[in-house]
XYZ file of N, CA and C in Angstrom:
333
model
N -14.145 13.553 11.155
C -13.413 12.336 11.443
C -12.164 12.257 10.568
N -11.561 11.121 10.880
C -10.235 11.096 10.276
C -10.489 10.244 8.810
N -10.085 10.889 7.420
C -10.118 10.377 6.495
C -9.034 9.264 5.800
N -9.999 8.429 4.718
C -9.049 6.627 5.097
C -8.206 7.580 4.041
N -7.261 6.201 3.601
C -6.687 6.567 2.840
C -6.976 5.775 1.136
N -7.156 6.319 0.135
C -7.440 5.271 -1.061
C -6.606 4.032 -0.945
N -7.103 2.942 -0.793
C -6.468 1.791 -1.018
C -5.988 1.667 -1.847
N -6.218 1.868 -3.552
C -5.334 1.932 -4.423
C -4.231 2.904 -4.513
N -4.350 3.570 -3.839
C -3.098 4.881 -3.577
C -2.132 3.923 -2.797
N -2.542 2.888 -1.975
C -1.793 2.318 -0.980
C -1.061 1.364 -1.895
N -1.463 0.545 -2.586
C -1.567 -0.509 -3.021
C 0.156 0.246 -4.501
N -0.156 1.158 -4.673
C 0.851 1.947 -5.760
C 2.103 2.436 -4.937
N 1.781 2.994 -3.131
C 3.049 3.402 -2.799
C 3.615 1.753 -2.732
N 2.798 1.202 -2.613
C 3.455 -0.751 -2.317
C 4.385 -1.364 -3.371
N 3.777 -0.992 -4.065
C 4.673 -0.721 -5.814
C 5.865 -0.682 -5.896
N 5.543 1.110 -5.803
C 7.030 1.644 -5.607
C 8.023 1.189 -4.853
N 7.966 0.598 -3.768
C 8.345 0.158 -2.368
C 9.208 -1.474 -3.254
N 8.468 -2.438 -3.573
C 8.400 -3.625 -4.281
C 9.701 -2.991 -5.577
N 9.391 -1.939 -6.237
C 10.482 -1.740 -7.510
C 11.611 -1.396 -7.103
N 11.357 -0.995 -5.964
C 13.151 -0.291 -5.224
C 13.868 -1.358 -4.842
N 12.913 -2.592 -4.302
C 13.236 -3.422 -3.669
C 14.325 -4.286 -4.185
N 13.620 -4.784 -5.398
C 14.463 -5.445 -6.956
C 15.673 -4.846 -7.241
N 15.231 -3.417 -6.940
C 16.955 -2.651 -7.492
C 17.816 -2.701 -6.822
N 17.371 -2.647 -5.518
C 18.699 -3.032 -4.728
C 19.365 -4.490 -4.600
N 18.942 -5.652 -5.460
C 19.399 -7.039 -5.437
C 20.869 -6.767 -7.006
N 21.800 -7.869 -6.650
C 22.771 -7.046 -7.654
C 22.061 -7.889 -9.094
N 22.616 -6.566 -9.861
C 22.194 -7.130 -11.686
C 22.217 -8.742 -11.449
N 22.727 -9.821 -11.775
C 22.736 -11.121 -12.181
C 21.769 -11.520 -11.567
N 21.150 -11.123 -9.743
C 19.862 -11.835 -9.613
C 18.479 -11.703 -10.186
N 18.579 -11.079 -11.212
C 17.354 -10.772 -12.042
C 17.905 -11.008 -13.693
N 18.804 -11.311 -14.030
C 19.181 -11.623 -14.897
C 18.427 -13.055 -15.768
N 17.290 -13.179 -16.497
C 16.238 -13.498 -17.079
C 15.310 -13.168 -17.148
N 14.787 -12.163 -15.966
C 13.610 -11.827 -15.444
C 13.760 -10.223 -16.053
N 14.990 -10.101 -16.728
C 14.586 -8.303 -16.909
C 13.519 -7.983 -18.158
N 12.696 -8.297 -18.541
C 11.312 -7.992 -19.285
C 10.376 -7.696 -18.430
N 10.113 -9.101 -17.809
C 9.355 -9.044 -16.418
C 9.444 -7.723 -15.570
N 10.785 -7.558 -15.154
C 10.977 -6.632 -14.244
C 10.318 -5.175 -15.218
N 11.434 -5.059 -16.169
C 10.862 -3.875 -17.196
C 9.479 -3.704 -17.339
N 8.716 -4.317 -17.348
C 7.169 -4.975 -17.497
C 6.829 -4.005 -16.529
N 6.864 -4.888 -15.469
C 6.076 -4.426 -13.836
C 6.107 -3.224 -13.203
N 7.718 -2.383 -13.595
C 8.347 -1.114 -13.675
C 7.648 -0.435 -14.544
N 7.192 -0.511 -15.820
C 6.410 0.472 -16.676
C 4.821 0.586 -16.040
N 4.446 -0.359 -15.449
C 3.104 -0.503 -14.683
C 2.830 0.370 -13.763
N 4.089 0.279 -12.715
C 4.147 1.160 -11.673
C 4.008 2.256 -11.917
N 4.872 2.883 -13.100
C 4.934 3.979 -13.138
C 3.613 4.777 -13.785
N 3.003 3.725 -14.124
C 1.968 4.548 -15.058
C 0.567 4.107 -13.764
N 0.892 3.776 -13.008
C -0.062 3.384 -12.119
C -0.874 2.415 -12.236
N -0.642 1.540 -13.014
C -1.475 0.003 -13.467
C -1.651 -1.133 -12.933
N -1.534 -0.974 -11.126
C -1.019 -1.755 -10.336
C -2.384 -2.675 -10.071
N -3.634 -2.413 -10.364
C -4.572 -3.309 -9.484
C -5.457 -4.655 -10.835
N -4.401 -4.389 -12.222
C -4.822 -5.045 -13.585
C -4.110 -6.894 -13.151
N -4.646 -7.210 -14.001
C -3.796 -8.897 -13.827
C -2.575 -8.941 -14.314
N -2.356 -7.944 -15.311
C -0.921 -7.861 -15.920
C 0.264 -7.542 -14.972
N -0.116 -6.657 -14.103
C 1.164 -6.544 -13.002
C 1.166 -7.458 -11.978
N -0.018 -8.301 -11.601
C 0.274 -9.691 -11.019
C 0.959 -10.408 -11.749
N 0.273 -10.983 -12.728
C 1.399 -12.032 -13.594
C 2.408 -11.677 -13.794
N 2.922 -10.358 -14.049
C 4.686 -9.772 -14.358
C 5.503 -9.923 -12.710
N 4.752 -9.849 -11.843
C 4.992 -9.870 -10.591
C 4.883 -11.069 -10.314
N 4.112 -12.090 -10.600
C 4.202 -13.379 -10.025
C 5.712 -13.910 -10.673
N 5.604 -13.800 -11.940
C 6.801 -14.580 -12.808
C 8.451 -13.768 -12.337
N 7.748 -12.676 -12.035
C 9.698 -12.321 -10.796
C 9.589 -13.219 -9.766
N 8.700 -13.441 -8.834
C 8.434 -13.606 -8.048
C 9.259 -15.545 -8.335
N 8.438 -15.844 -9.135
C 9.243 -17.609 -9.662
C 10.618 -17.320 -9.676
N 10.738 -16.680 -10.491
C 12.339 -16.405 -10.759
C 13.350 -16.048 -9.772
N 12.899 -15.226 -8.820
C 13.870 -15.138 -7.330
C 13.656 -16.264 -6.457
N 12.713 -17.062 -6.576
C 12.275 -18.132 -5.880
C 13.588 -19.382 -6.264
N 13.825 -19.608 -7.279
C 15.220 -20.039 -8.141
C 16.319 -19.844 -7.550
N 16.515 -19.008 -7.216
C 17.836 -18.487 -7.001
C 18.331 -19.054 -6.021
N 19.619 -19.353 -5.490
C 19.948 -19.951 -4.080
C 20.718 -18.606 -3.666
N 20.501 -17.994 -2.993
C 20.689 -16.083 -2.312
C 22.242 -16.746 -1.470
N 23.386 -16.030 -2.384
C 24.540 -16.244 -1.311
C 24.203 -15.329 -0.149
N 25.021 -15.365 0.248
C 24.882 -14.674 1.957
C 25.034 -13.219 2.293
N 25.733 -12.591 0.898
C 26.211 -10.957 1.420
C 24.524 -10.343 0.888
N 23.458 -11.156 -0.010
C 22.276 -10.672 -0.473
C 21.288 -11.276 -0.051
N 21.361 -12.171 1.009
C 19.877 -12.906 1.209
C 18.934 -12.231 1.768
N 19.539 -11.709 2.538
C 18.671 -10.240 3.600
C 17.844 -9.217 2.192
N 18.453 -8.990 1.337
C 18.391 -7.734 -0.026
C 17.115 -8.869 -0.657
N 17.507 -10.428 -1.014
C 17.059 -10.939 -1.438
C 15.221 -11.215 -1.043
N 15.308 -11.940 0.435
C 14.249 -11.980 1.184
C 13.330 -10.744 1.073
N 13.807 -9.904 1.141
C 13.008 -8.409 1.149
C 12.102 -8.109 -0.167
N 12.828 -8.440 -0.941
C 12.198 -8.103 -2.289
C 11.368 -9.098 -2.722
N 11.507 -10.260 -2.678
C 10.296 -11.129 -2.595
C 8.887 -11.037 -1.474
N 9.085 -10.818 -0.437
C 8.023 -10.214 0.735
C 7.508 -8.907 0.230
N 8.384 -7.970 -0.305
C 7.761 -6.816 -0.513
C 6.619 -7.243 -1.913
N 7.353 -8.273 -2.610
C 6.744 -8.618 -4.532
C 5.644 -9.037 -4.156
N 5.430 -9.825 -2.822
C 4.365 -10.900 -2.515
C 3.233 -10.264 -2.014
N 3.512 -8.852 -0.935
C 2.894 -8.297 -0.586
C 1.860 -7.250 -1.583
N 2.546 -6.929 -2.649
C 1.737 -5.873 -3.408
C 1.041 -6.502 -4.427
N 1.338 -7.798 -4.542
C 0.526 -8.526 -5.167
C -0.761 -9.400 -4.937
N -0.788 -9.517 -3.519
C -1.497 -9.937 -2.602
C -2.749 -8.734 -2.426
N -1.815 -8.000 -2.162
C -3.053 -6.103 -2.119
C -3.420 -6.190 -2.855
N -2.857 -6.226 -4.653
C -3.801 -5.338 -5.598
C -4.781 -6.703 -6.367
N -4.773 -7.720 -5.675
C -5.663 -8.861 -5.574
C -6.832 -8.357 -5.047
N -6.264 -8.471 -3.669
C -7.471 -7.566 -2.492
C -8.581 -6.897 -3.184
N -7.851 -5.649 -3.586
C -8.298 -4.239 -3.671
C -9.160 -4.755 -5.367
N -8.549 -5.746 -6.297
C -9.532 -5.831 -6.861
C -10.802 -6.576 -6.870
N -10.826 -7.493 -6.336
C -11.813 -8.209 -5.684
C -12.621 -7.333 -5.046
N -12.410 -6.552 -4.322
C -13.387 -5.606 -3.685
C -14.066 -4.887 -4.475
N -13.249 -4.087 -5.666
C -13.773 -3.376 -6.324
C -14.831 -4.140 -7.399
N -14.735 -5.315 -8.081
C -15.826 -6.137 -8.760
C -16.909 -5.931 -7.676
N -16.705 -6.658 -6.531
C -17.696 -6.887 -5.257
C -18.757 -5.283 -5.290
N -18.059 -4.478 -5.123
C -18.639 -3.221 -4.925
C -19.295 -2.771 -6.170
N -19.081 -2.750 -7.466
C -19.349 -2.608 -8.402
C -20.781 -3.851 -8.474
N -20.312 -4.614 -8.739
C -21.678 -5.928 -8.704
C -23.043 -5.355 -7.613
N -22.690 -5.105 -6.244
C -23.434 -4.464 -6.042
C -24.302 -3.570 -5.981
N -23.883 -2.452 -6.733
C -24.293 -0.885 -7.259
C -25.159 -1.536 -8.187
N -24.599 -2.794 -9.092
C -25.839 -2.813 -10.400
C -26.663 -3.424 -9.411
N -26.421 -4.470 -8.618
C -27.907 -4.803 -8.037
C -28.495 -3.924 -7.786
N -28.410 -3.104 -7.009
C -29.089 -1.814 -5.867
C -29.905 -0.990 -7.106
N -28.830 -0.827 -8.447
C -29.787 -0.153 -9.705
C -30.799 -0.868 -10.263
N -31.160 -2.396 -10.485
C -31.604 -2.697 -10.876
C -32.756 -3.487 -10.335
């Protein structure tokens, strides 16, 4: 049969996808948020995407573009990168919830 794909593999290309996203908005619309961003970017890269720390670094961009009033030559750049922020944060929610769930279970089944 056809094999899935790791959800957390998914959940990391979502990442990547989400960090490109940010880069393409110009410097000043992230201009407070660059820790945050720096933050969430060192996560990605090290693959730390399904911890609470890259939600919360991701939620608090996520406030911070929410702020912004998007002139018009970036709202399109703008919109994107928040949908993409919302989306991988939403997944590696998912994907951890499942994984407690699945885990909790195994000890039942052991015990």
């Amino acid at each position: 049969m056809f094999q899935q794909p790791n959800r957390i593999d998914n959940v990391k290309a979502m990442a990547r996808v989400a960090i490109d996203a940010l880069h393409a908005l110009p410097a000043d619309a992230l201009r407070g948020a660059e820790r945050d961003c720096d933050f969430c970017e060192r996560l990605v890269i090290n693959g730390e995407v399904i911890g609470e720390d890259f939600r919360a670094a991701g939620a608090a961009i996520l406030r911070h573009l929410a702020r912004i009033e998007a002139e018009e030559r970036f709202a399109r750049e703008l919109d994107n990168a928040m949908r993409q922020l919302r989306d991988v944060i939403n997944s590696s929610y998912r994907v951890s919830v499942d994984l407690g769930a699945a885990c909790a279970t195994s000890i039942e089944r052991a015990a």
